[in-house]
């Protein structure tokens, strides 16, 4: 099969998905991904495109088991692409599995299986990223000690490789874990380390927004609500520009800061503002009513 043949299959799969023939689309995407002896640059691009498209389709259809199988079945393909692109595919597929509503425990098990595979294949770059994802899932599952144990080991490895982008994520996770355990001094120290690493690189806006939220949370812990509010506002603007759901969380924190400083009139002003108008329902409305 030629590269143009792969492209035709991808286009056919896209049309099938648009026509709600999900099973037909899945079959076509698998044909592209599993195509033998297709190792040219264009072939690889089409197969990569098919992996992302199939992952997105399965996530939309809530097919967590098939996504897990896809993550395992594409492993031989990773030998043909750079490590950074491999890591992106793995993390994207794991994120897709989370979108299916699959339990956190099931996601953690999948991460552990992937980590074992990376160890066997000696893929330290990918291993570290999946371990960071596992630590994040441990936090979601309130397994704080396990998360900190993972992160402690990761910090040592990642510092040796001078991977500051991943180091930012790790220190931010550390800060959240220590905060959850009510150890504010260590949480603040980890956040400072995250900021230091972030200042040395280009920090993606979404990650910077998460740093701002954590900074706001820690200032609020110390009852410095004015400073906390400024951080939450920065995070809100960032997430709103990205159309990220974390914007709602940032806005709620802003409103709570106004309430805690006895400025309830500012709550209505903020909610009536241009940026906040589209977030006026649910919990936001309840805060305004309060």
PDB file of C-alpha atoms in Angstrom, residues 16-156:
ATOM      1  CA  UNK A  16     -17.447   7.198   8.274  1.00  0.00           C
ATOM      2  CA  UNK A  17     -17.088   8.862  11.688  1.00  0.00           C
ATOM      3  CA  UNK A  18     -18.920  11.966  10.437  1.00  0.00           C
ATOM      4  CA  UNK A  19     -21.706   9.707   9.181  1.00  0.00           C
ATOM      5  CA  UNK A  20     -21.958   7.999  12.576  1.00  0.00           C
ATOM      6  CA  UNK A  21     -20.548   4.741  11.219  1.00  0.00           C
ATOM      7  CA  UNK A  22     -18.243   4.468  14.219  1.00  0.00           C
ATOM      8  CA  UNK A  23     -17.430   0.774  13.809  1.00  0.00           C
ATOM      9  CA  UNK A  24     -16.560   1.304  10.155  1.00  0.00           C
ATOM     10  CA  UNK A  25     -14.289   4.206  11.060  1.00  0.00           C
ATOM     11  CA  UNK A  26     -12.558   2.146  13.754  1.00  0.00           C
ATOM     12  CA  UNK A  27     -11.838  -0.663  11.261  1.00  0.00           C
ATOM     13  CA  UNK A  28     -10.352   1.762   8.725  1.00  0.00           C
ATOM     14  CA  UNK A  29      -8.194   3.528  11.289  1.00  0.00           C
ATOM     15  CA  UNK A  30      -6.832   0.176  12.464  1.00  0.00           C
ATOM     16  CA  UNK A  31      -5.954  -0.748   8.871  1.00  0.00           C
ATOM     17  CA  UNK A  32      -3.861   2.413   8.626  1.00  0.00           C
ATOM     18  CA  UNK A  33      -2.167   1.946  12.005  1.00  0.00           C
ATOM     19  CA  UNK A  34      -1.365  -1.727  11.384  1.00  0.00           C
ATOM     20  CA  UNK A  35      -0.166  -1.275   7.799  1.00  0.00           C
ATOM     21  CA  UNK A  36       2.982  -3.366   7.247  1.00  0.00           C
ATOM     22  CA  UNK A  37       6.203  -2.141   5.628  1.00  0.00           C
ATOM     23  CA  UNK A  38       5.071   1.492   5.621  1.00  0.00           C
ATOM     24  CA  UNK A  39       8.096   3.241   7.081  1.00  0.00           C
ATOM     25  CA  UNK A  40       8.472   6.359   4.922  1.00  0.00           C
ATOM     26  CA  UNK A  41       8.044   9.794   6.489  1.00  0.00           C
ATOM     27  CA  UNK A  42       4.687  10.351   4.818  1.00  0.00           C
ATOM     28  CA  UNK A  43       3.481   6.866   5.798  1.00  0.00           C
ATOM     29  CA  UNK A  44       4.458   7.487   9.420  1.00  0.00           C
ATOM     30  CA  UNK A  45       2.622  10.826   9.448  1.00  0.00           C
ATOM     31  CA  UNK A  46      -0.577   9.180   8.204  1.00  0.00           C
ATOM     32  CA  UNK A  47      -0.317   6.405  10.795  1.00  0.00           C
ATOM     33  CA  UNK A  48       0.296   8.957  13.543  1.00  0.00           C
ATOM     34  CA  UNK A  49      -2.708  10.953  12.373  1.00  0.00           C
ATOM     35  CA  UNK A  50      -4.814   7.769  12.471  1.00  0.00           C
ATOM     36  CA  UNK A  51      -3.730   7.002  16.053  1.00  0.00           C
ATOM     37  CA  UNK A  52      -4.772  10.448  17.281  1.00  0.00           C
ATOM     38  CA  UNK A  53      -8.052  10.349  15.346  1.00  0.00           C
ATOM     39  CA  UNK A  54      -8.929   6.856  16.567  1.00  0.00           C
ATOM     40  CA  UNK A  55      -8.061   7.799  20.141  1.00  0.00           C
ATOM     41  CA  UNK A  56     -10.316  10.843  19.956  1.00  0.00           C
ATOM     42  CA  UNK A  57     -13.149   8.821  18.400  1.00  0.00           C
ATOM     43  CA  UNK A  58     -12.956   6.067  21.025  1.00  0.00           C
ATOM     44  CA  UNK A  59     -12.904   8.675  23.792  1.00  0.00           C
ATOM     45  CA  UNK A  60     -16.012  10.321  22.346  1.00  0.00           C
ATOM     46  CA  UNK A  61     -17.745   6.941  22.233  1.00  0.00           C
ATOM     47  CA  UNK A  62     -16.629   6.116  25.815  1.00  0.00           C
ATOM     48  CA  UNK A  63     -14.798   2.937  24.741  1.00  0.00           C
ATOM     49  CA  UNK A  64     -12.192   2.800  27.482  1.00  0.00           C
ATOM     50  CA  UNK A  65     -11.252  -0.869  26.955  1.00  0.00           C
ATOM     51  CA  UNK A  66     -10.561  -0.331  23.256  1.00  0.00           C
ATOM     52  CA  UNK A  67      -8.441   2.712  24.078  1.00  0.00           C
ATOM     53  CA  UNK A  68      -6.410   0.609  26.502  1.00  0.00           C
ATOM     54  CA  UNK A  69      -5.908  -2.010  23.804  1.00  0.00           C
ATOM     55  CA  UNK A  70      -4.915   0.686  21.311  1.00  0.00           C
ATOM     56  CA  UNK A  71      -2.268   2.010  23.683  1.00  0.00           C
ATOM     57  CA  UNK A  72      -0.711  -1.446  23.842  1.00  0.00           C
ATOM     58  CA  UNK A  73      -1.083  -2.333  20.159  1.00  0.00           C
ATOM     59  CA  UNK A  74       0.740   0.777  18.889  1.00  0.00           C
ATOM     60  CA  UNK A  75       3.896   0.082  20.905  1.00  0.00           C
ATOM     61  CA  UNK A  76       5.793  -1.481  17.941  1.00  0.00           C
ATOM     62  CA  UNK A  77       5.131   1.728  15.963  1.00  0.00           C
ATOM     63  CA  UNK A  78       7.016   3.770  18.574  1.00  0.00           C
ATOM     64  CA  UNK A  79      10.315   2.355  17.335  1.00  0.00           C
ATOM     65  CA  UNK A  80       9.827   4.393  14.143  1.00  0.00           C
ATOM     66  CA  UNK A  81       9.249   7.845  15.643  1.00  0.00           C
ATOM     67  CA  UNK A  82      11.219  10.193  17.944  1.00  0.00           C
ATOM     68  CA  UNK A  83      10.905   9.807  21.708  1.00  0.00           C
ATOM     69  CA  UNK A  84       9.148  13.133  22.175  1.00  0.00           C
ATOM     70  CA  UNK A  85       6.424  12.192  19.686  1.00  0.00           C
ATOM     71  CA  UNK A  86       6.061   8.786  21.333  1.00  0.00           C
ATOM     72  CA  UNK A  87       5.578  10.466  24.722  1.00  0.00           C
ATOM     73  CA  UNK A  88       2.967  12.808  23.259  1.00  0.00           C
ATOM     74  CA  UNK A  89       0.969   9.916  21.791  1.00  0.00           C
ATOM     75  CA  UNK A  90       1.053   7.922  25.035  1.00  0.00           C
ATOM     76  CA  UNK A  91       0.015  10.878  27.177  1.00  0.00           C
ATOM     77  CA  UNK A  92      -2.742  11.827  24.730  1.00  0.00           C
ATOM     78  CA  UNK A  93      -4.176   8.303  24.733  1.00  0.00           C
ATOM     79  CA  UNK A  94      -4.061   8.176  28.538  1.00  0.00           C
ATOM     80  CA  UNK A  95      -5.844  11.545  28.638  1.00  0.00           C
ATOM     81  CA  UNK A  96      -8.420  10.166  26.193  1.00  0.00           C
ATOM     82  CA  UNK A  97      -9.044   7.227  28.505  1.00  0.00           C
ATOM     83  CA  UNK A  98      -9.744   9.678  31.335  1.00  0.00           C
ATOM     84  CA  UNK A  99     -12.394  11.359  29.139  1.00  0.00           C
ATOM     85  CA  UNK A 100     -14.344   8.094  28.874  1.00  0.00           C
ATOM     86  CA  UNK A 101     -15.267   8.253  32.560  1.00  0.00           C
ATOM     87  CA  UNK A 102     -13.037   5.263  33.276  1.00  0.00           C
ATOM     88  CA  UNK A 103     -12.227   4.907  36.986  1.00  0.00           C
ATOM     89  CA  UNK A 104      -9.051   6.478  38.349  1.00  0.00           C
ATOM     90  CA  UNK A 105      -7.934   3.035  39.564  1.00  0.00           C
ATOM     91  CA  UNK A 106      -8.208   1.625  36.024  1.00  0.00           C
ATOM     92  CA  UNK A 107      -6.191   4.556  34.662  1.00  0.00           C
ATOM     93  CA  UNK A 108      -3.555   3.981  37.334  1.00  0.00           C
ATOM     94  CA  UNK A 109      -3.285   0.309  36.385  1.00  0.00           C
ATOM     95  CA  UNK A 110      -2.845   1.227  32.739  1.00  0.00           C
ATOM     96  CA  UNK A 111      -0.080   3.682  33.678  1.00  0.00           C
ATOM     97  CA  UNK A 112       1.675   1.003  35.748  1.00  0.00           C
ATOM     98  CA  UNK A 113       1.559  -1.427  32.810  1.00  0.00           C
ATOM     99  CA  UNK A 114       2.961   1.257  30.512  1.00  0.00           C
ATOM    100  CA  UNK A 115       5.740   2.019  33.003  1.00  0.00           C
ATOM    101  CA  UNK A 116       6.753  -1.649  33.084  1.00  0.00           C
ATOM    102  CA  UNK A 117       6.893  -1.657  29.283  1.00  0.00           C
ATOM    103  CA  UNK A 118       9.076   1.485  29.229  1.00  0.00           C
ATOM    104  CA  UNK A 119      11.465  -0.174  31.676  1.00  0.00           C
ATOM    105  CA  UNK A 120      11.736  -3.276  29.504  1.00  0.00           C
ATOM    106  CA  UNK A 121      12.357  -1.119  26.422  1.00  0.00           C
ATOM    107  CA  UNK A 122      14.720   1.216  28.311  1.00  0.00           C
ATOM    108  CA  UNK A 123      12.676   4.281  27.407  1.00  0.00           C
ATOM    109  CA  UNK A 124      13.500   6.535  30.331  1.00  0.00           C
ATOM    110  CA  UNK A 125      12.120   9.700  28.664  1.00  0.00           C
ATOM    111  CA  UNK A 126       8.677   8.148  28.296  1.00  0.00           C
ATOM    112  CA  UNK A 127       8.840   6.344  31.644  1.00  0.00           C
ATOM    113  CA  UNK A 128       9.299   9.612  33.506  1.00  0.00           C
ATOM    114  CA  UNK A 129       6.307  11.200  31.806  1.00  0.00           C
ATOM    115  CA  UNK A 130       4.016   8.259  32.492  1.00  0.00           C
ATOM    116  CA  UNK A 131       5.217   8.189  36.117  1.00  0.00           C
ATOM    117  CA  UNK A 132       4.341  11.888  36.410  1.00  0.00           C
ATOM    118  CA  UNK A 133       0.874  11.064  35.068  1.00  0.00           C
ATOM    119  CA  UNK A 134       0.572   8.224  37.577  1.00  0.00           C
ATOM    120  CA  UNK A 135       1.526  10.600  40.402  1.00  0.00           C
ATOM    121  CA  UNK A 136      -1.217  12.980  39.245  1.00  0.00           C
ATOM    122  CA  UNK A 137      -3.720  10.112  39.304  1.00  0.00           C
ATOM    123  CA  UNK A 138      -2.529   9.144  42.804  1.00  0.00           C
ATOM    124  CA  UNK A 139      -3.359  12.683  43.924  1.00  0.00           C
ATOM    125  CA  UNK A 140      -6.824  12.400  42.380  1.00  0.00           C
ATOM    126  CA  UNK A 141      -7.247   9.104  44.221  1.00  0.00           C
ATOM    127  CA  UNK A 142      -5.979  10.696  47.473  1.00  0.00           C
ATOM    128  CA  UNK A 143      -3.011   8.333  47.635  1.00  0.00           C
ATOM    129  CA  UNK A 144      -0.784  11.210  48.714  1.00  0.00           C
ATOM    130  CA  UNK A 145       2.086   9.191  50.159  1.00  0.00           C
ATOM    131  CA  UNK A 146       2.371   7.053  47.029  1.00  0.00           C
ATOM    132  CA  UNK A 147       2.322  10.225  44.918  1.00  0.00           C
ATOM    133  CA  UNK A 148       5.120  11.802  46.979  1.00  0.00           C
ATOM    134  CA  UNK A 149       7.202   8.618  46.812  1.00  0.00           C
ATOM    135  CA  UNK A 150       6.896   8.595  43.019  1.00  0.00           C
ATOM    136  CA  UNK A 151       7.669  12.307  42.748  1.00  0.00           C
ATOM    137  CA  UNK A 152      10.691  12.109  45.036  1.00  0.00           C
ATOM    138  CA  UNK A 153      12.265   9.479  42.814  1.00  0.00           C
ATOM    139  CA  UNK A 154      11.290  11.384  39.677  1.00  0.00           C
ATOM    140  CA  UNK A 155      12.853  14.657  40.821  1.00  0.00           C
ATOM    141  CA  UNK A 156      16.229  12.956  41.205  1.00  0.00           C
TER     142      UNK A 156
END
